[in-house]
Coordinates of C-alpha atoms in Angstrom, one line a residue:
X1 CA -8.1 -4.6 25.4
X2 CA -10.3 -3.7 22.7
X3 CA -11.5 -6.3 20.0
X4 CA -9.6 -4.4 16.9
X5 CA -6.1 -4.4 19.0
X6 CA -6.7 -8.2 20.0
X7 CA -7.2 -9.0 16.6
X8 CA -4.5 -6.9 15.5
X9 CA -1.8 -8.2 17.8
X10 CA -2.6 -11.8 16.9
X11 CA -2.3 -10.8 13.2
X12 CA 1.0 -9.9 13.3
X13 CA 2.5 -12.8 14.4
X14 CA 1.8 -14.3 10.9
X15 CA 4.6 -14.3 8.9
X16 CA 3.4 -12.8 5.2
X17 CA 6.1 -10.8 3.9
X18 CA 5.8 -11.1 -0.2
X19 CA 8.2 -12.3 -2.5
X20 CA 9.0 -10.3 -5.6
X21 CA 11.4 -12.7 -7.1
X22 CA 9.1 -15.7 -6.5
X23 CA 6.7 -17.1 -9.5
X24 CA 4.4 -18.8 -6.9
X25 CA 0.6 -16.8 -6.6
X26 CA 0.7 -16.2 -3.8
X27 CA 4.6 -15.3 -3.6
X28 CA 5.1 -17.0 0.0
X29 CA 3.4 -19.9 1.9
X30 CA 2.7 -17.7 5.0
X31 CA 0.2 -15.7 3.5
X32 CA -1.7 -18.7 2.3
X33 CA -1.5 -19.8 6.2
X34 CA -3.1 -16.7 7.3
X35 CA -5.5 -17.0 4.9
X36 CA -7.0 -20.0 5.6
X37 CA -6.8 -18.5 9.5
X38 CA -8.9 -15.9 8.2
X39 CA -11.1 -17.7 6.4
X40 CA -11.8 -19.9 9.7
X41 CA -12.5 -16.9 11.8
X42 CA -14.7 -15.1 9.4
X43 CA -16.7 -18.2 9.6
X44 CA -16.6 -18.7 13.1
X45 CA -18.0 -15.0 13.7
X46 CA -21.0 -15.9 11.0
X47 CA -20.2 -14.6 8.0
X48 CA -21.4 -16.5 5.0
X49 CA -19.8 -17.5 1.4
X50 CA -16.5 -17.7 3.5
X51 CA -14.1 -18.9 0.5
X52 CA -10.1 -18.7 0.1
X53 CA -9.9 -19.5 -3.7
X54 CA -6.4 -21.1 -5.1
X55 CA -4.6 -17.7 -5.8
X56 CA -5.0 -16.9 -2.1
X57 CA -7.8 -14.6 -1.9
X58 CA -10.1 -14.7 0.7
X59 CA -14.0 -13.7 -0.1
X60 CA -17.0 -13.7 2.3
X61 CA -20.5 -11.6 2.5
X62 CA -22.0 -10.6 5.2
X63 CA -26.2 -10.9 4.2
X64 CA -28.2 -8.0 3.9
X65 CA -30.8 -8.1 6.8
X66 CA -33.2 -5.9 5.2
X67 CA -35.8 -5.7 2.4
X68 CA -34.7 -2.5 1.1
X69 CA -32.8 -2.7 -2.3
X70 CA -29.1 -1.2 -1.4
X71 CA -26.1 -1.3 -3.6
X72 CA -23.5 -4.3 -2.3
X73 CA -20.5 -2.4 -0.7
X74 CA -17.0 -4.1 -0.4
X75 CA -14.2 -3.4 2.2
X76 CA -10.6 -4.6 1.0
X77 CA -7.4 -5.3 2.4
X78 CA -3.9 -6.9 2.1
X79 CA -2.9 -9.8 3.8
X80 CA 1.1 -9.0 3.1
X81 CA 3.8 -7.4 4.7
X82 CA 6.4 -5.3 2.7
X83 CA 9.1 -6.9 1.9
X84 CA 11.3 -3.4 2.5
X85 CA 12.0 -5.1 5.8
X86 CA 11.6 -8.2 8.0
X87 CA 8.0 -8.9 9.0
X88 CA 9.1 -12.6 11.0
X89 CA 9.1 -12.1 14.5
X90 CA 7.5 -9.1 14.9
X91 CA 7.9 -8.3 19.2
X92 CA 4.8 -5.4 19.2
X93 CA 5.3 -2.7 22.2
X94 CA 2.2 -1.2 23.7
X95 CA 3.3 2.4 25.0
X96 CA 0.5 3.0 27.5
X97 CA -0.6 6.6 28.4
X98 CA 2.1 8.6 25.6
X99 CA 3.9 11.2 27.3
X100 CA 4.9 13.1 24.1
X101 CA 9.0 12.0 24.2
X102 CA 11.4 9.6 22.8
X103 CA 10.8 6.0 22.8
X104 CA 13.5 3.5 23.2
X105 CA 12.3 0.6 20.6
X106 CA 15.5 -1.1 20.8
X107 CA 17.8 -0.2 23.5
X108 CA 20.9 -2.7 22.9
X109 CA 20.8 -1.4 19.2
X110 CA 20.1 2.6 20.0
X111 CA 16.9 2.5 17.7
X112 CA 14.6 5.4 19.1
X113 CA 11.2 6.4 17.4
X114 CA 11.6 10.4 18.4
X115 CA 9.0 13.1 17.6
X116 CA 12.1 15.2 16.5
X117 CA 12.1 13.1 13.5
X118 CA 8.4 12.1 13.9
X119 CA 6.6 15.1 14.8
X120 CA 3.3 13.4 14.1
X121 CA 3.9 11.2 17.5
X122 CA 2.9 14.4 19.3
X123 CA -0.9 14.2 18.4
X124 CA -0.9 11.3 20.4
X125 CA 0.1 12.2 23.8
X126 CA -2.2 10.5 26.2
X127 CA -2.9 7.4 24.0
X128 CA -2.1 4.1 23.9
X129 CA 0.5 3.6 21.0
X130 CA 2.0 -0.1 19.1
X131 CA 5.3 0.4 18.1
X132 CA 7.8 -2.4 17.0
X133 CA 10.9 -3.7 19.3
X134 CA 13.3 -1.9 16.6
X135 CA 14.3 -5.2 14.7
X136 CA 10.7 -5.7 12.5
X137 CA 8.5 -3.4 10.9
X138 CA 4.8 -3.8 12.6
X139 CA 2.7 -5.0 10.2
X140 CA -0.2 -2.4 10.6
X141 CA 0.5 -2.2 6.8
X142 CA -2.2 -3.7 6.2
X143 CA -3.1 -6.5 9.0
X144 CA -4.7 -3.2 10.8
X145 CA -6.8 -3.0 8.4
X146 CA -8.1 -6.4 8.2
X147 CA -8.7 -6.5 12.4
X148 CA -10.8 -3.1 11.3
X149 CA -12.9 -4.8 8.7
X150 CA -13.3 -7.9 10.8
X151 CA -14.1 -6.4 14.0
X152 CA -16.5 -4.0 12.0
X153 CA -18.3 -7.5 10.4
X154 CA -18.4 -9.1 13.9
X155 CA -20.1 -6.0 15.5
X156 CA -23.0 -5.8 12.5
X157 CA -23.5 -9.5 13.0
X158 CA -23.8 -9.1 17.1
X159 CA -26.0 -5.9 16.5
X160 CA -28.6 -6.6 13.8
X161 CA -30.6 -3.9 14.7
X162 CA -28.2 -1.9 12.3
X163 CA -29.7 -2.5 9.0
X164 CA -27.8 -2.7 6.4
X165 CA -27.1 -4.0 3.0
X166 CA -24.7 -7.3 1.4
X167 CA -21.6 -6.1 2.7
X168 CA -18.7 -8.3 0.9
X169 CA -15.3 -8.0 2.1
X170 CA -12.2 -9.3 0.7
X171 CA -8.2 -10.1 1.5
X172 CA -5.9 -10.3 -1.2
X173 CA -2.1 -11.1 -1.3
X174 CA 0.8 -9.5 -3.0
X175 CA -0.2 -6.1 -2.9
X176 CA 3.3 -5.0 -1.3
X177 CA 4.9 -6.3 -4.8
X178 CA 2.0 -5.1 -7.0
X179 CA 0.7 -8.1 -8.1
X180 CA -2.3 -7.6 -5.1
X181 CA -5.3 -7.8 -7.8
X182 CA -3.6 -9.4 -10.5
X183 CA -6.2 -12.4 -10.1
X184 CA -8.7 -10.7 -8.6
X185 CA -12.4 -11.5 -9.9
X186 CA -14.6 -8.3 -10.2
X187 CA -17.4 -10.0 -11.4
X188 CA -17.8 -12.6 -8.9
X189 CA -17.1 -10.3 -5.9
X190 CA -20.3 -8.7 -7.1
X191 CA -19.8 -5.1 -5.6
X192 CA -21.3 -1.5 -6.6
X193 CA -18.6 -0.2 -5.1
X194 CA -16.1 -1.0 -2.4
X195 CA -13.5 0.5 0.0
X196 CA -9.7 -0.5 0.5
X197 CA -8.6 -0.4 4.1
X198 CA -4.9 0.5 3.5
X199 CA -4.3 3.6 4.4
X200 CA -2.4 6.0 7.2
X201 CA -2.5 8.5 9.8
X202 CA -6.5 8.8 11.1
X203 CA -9.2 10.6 9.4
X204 CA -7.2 10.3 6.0
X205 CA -8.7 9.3 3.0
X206 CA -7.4 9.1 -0.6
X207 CA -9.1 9.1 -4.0
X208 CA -6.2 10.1 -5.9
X209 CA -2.7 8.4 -6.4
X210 CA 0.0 8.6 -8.9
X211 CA 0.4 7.3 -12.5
X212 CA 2.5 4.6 -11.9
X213 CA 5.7 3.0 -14.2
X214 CA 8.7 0.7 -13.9
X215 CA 11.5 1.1 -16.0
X216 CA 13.9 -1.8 -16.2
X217 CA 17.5 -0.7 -18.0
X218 CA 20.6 -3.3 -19.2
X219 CA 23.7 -1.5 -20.1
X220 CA 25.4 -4.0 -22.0
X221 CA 29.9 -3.0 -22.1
X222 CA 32.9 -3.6 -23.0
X223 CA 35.8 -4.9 -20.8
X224 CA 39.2 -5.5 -21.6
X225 CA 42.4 -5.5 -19.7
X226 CA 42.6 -1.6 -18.3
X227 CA 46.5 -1.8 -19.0
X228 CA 45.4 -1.9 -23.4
X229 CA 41.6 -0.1 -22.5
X230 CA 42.5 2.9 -24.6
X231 CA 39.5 3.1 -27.2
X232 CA 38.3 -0.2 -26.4
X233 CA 36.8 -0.5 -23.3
X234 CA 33.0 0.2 -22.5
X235 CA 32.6 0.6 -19.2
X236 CA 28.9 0.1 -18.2
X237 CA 29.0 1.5 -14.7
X238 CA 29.9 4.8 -16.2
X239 CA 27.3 4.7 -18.5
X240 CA 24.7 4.0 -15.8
X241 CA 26.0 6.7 -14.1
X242 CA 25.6 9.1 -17.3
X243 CA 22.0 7.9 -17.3
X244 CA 21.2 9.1 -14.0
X245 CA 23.2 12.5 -14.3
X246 CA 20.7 13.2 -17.4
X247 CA 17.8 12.9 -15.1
X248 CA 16.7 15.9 -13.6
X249 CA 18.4 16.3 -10.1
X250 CA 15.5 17.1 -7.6
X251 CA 12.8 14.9 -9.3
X252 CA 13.7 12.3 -6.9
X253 CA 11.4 10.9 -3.7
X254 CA 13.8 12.9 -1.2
X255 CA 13.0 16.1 -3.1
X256 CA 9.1 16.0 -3.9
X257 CA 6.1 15.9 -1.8
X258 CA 2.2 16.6 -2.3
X259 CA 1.6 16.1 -6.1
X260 CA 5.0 16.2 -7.2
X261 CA 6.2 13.0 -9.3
X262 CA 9.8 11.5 -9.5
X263 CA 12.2 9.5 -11.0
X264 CA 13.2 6.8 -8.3
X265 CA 16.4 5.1 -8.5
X266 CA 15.6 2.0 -6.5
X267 CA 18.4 -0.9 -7.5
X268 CA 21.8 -0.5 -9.4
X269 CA 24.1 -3.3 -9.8
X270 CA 26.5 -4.0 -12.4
X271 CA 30.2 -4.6 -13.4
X272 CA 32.1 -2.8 -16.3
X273 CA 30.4 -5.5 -19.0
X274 CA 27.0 -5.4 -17.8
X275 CA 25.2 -3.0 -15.7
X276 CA 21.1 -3.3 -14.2
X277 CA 19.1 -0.6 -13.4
X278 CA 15.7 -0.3 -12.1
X279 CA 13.7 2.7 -11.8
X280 CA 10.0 3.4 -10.5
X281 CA 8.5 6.8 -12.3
X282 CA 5.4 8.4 -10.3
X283 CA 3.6 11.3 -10.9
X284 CA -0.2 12.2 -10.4
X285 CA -1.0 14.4 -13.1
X286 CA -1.4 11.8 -16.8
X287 CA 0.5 13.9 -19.2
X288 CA 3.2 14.7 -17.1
X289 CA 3.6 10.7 -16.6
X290 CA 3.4 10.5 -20.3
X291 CA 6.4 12.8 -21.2
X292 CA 8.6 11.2 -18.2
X293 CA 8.8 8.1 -19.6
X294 CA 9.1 10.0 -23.2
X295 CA 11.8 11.3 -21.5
X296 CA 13.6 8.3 -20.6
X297 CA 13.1 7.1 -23.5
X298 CA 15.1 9.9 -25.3
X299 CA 17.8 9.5 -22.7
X300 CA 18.4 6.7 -23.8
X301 CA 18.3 7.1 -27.3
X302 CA 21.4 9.8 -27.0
X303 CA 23.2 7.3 -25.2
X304 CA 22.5 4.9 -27.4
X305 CA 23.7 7.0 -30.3
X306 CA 27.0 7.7 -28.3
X307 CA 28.0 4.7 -27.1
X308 CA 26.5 2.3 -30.4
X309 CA 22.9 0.6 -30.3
X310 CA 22.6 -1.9 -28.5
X311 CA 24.5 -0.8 -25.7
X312 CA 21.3 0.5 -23.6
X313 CA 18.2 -1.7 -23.5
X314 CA 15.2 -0.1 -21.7
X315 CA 11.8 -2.4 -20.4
X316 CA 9.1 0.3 -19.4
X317 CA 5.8 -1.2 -18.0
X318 CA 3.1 1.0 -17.2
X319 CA 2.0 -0.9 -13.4
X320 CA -1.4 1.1 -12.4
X321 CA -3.0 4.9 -12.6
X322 CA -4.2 7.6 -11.2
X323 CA -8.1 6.6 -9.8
X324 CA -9.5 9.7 -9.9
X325 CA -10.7 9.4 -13.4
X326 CA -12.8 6.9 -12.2
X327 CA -13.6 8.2 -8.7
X328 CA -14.5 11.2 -9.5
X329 CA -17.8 10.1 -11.5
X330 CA -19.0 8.1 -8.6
X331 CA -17.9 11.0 -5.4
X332 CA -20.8 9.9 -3.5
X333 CA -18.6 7.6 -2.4
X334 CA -15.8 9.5 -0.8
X335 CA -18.5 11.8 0.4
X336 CA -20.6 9.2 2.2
X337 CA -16.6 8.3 4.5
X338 CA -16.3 12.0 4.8
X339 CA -20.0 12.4 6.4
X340 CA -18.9 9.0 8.3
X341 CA -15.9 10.4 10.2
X342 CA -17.4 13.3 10.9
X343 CA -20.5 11.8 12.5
X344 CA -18.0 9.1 14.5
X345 CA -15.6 12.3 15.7
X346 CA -12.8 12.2 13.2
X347 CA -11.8 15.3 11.0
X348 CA -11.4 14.4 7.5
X349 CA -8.1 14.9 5.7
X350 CA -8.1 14.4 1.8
X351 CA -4.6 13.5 1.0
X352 CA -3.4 12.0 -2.5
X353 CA -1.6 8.8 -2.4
X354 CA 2.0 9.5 -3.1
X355 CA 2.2 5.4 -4.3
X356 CA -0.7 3.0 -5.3
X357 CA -3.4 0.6 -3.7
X358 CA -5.2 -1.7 -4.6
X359 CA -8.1 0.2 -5.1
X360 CA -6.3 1.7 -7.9
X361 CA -6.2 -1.0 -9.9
X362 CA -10.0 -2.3 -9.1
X363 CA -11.0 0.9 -9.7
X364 CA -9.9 0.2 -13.6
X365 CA -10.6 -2.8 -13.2
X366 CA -14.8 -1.5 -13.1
X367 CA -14.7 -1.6 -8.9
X368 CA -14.6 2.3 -8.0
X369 CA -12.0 1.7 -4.3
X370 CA -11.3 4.7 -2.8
X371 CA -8.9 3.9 0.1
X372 CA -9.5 4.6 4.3
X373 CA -7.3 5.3 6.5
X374 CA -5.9 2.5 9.1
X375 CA -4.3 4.6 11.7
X376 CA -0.9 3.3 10.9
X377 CA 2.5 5.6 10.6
X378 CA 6.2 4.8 9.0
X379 CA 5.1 1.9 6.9
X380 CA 7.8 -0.6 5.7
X381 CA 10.1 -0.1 8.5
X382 CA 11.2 -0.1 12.3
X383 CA 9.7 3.3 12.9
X384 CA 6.2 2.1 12.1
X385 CA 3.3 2.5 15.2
X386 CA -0.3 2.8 15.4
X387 CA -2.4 4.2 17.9
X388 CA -4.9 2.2 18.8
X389 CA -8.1 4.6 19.6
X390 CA -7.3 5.3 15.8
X391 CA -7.8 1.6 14.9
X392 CA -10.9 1.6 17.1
X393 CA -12.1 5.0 15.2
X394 CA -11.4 2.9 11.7
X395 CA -13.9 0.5 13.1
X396 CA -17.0 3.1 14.1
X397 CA -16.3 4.7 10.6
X398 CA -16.1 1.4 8.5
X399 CA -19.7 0.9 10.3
X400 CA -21.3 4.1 10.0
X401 CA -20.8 4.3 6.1
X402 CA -22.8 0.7 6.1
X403 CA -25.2 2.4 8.3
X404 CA -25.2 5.2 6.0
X405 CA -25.9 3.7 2.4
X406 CA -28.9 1.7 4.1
X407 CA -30.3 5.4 5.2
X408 CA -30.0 6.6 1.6

């Protein structure tokens, strides 16, 4: 077994899911556990400056072992698992030698990863492939990427014949609930540039992702007895549903693809007297985001006029943007990991992010992050799998754009 799967398989026996409703940084104790695992092991394979600071990020730099002034490049990932669904317990299965049909992931429970649904699964006859036992997701999002990172570091170090630059890398928390770089500290991670390790199917890479917002909505009603309701009653379930007829129908996840945006209804609970909605808007191109949420708003404000004010209060929170604006003026980036893969074997695929990293927000932040792929597929659920030549492939690229920058 390869030292990326190894790594990989040990990973994901670390509990790390994320906790949105929790006020703790990070949001659950097992990721602070695996950091501190991570922290000893990035030691133990002599890297230097090995720190995990008291928001949970770990930090450690791999010395430049050459004379030659090169800019500092960083490699980033996430250290938690979505919390969309379970990530205790996760049973990996290694599919040996892919023969291109169904796979039973969960017999007792009829859970079946098929390339009917899955027609990607079909690049992959002949290799080895990690799927889950139907119960967990995996975890490739994003432990893959740290075994890639890691396993890259550990080959540099055992091979210093390969000259290369300070090469910092990084694993944050809380990315899954978008909080991943909230405490993050550009200045003292020190990087020209760097890349995230959170990506998906091999070769990928992604420099572009939407404009992201959150839209929280209370519907405050009305209720009385529905015997004497006649002219008094408010129900606020009804008016939640009014809100979402007023949106436009196929601007939703299950109708967009590519660079289309949406509206996303993700939780709606409520009772005639008081009714919570929350959305997520998306879309790639800025103004279009703009006039979404202008659009909301004025949703709102009808209803508002219809039903009395007061009735509807909206929270809107812009949570990252698009990093092209700032990619774009520093491209030798992405071109160096597209001159990578193609020296390593992979074909490049430039794909935009239809969701964020955390390369998004560093990118603001004054860290331009373009994001690599992992190898991973069907994140946040039982579906997910990864190949594992594409995990090994993640390596040999994250290596040759070190080997690249201390050509240049």
């Amino acid at each position: 077994m390869s030292k990326v799967v190894e790594r990989f398989l040990k990973y994901i026996k670390y509990h790390t899911t994320s906790n949105e409703s929790s006020s703790s940084y990070p949001s659950t104790e097992g990721q602070l556990i695996f950091a501190k695992e991570l922290a000893n092991e990035l030691e133990e394979i002599g890297l230097k400056e090995v720190n995990v600071d008291e928001n949970g990020y770990v930090t450690a730099l791999l010395p430049s072992n050459t004379d030659k002034k090169l800019p500092t490049v960083g490699f980033i990932a996430h250290m938690d698992t979505s919390p969309d669904m379970c990530g205790k317990d996760v049973k990996p299965q290694i599919i040996e030698n892919y023969d291109g049909k169904d796979i039973i992931l969960n017999k007792e429970k009829n859970i079946v990863l098929s390339p009917t649904e899955f027609p990607e699964l079909k690049n992959y006859i002949g290799k080895t492939l990690i799927t889950t036992d139907g119960t967990t997701l995996l975890g490739a999002d994003d432990k893959a990427g740290i075994a890639e990172i890691i396993t890259a570091m550990e080959y540099l170090i055992n091979n210093p014949k390969i000259k290369h630059g300070n090469i910092k890398v990084a694993f944050t928390p809380d990315e899954e609930i978008g909080r991943g770089v909230d405490k993050f500290d550009v200045k003292k991670f020190a990087c020209d540039f760097a890349y995230t390790v959170d990506g998906g199917g091999i070769g990928e890479i992604e420099y572009e992702n939407f404009n992201a917002a959150s839209a929280k909505i209370k519907i405050n009603g009305r209720n009385v007895h529905p015997g004497t309701a006649k002219g008094k009653m408010k129900n606020s379930i009804l008016i939640g549903i009014e809100l979402q007829n007023m949106l436009p129908e196929h601007e939703t996840p299950a109708h967009t693809e590519g660079y289309e945006g949406f509206y996303h209804l993700n939780n709606f609970e409520g009772n005639v007297e008081q009714t919570k909605m929350y959305y997520i808007i998306r879309d790639f191109d800025k103004q279009i985001f703009l006039d979404k949420k202008e659009y909301l708003k004025s949703i709102v404000e009808t209803l508002n006029k219809k039903y009395g004010e007061g009735t509807i209060e909206l929270e809107l929170k812009d949570q990252y943007y698009n990093m092209r604006e700032i990619i774009e003026k520093h491209m030798h980036i992405v071109d160096t990991a597209l001159e990578s893969m193609k020296l390593v074997g992979v074909e490049p695929k430039i794909v935009p992010i239809r969701g964020g990293t955390d390369g998004a927000r560093l990118s603001y932040m004054g860290l331009p992050t373009p994001n690599l792929f992992t190898g991973g597929h069907n994140f946040h659920g039982k579906y997910e799998f990864i190949p594992t030549y594409a995990m090994e492939k993640a390596v040999e690229v994250i290596i040759k754009i070190i080997e690249l920058y201390a050509q240049k």
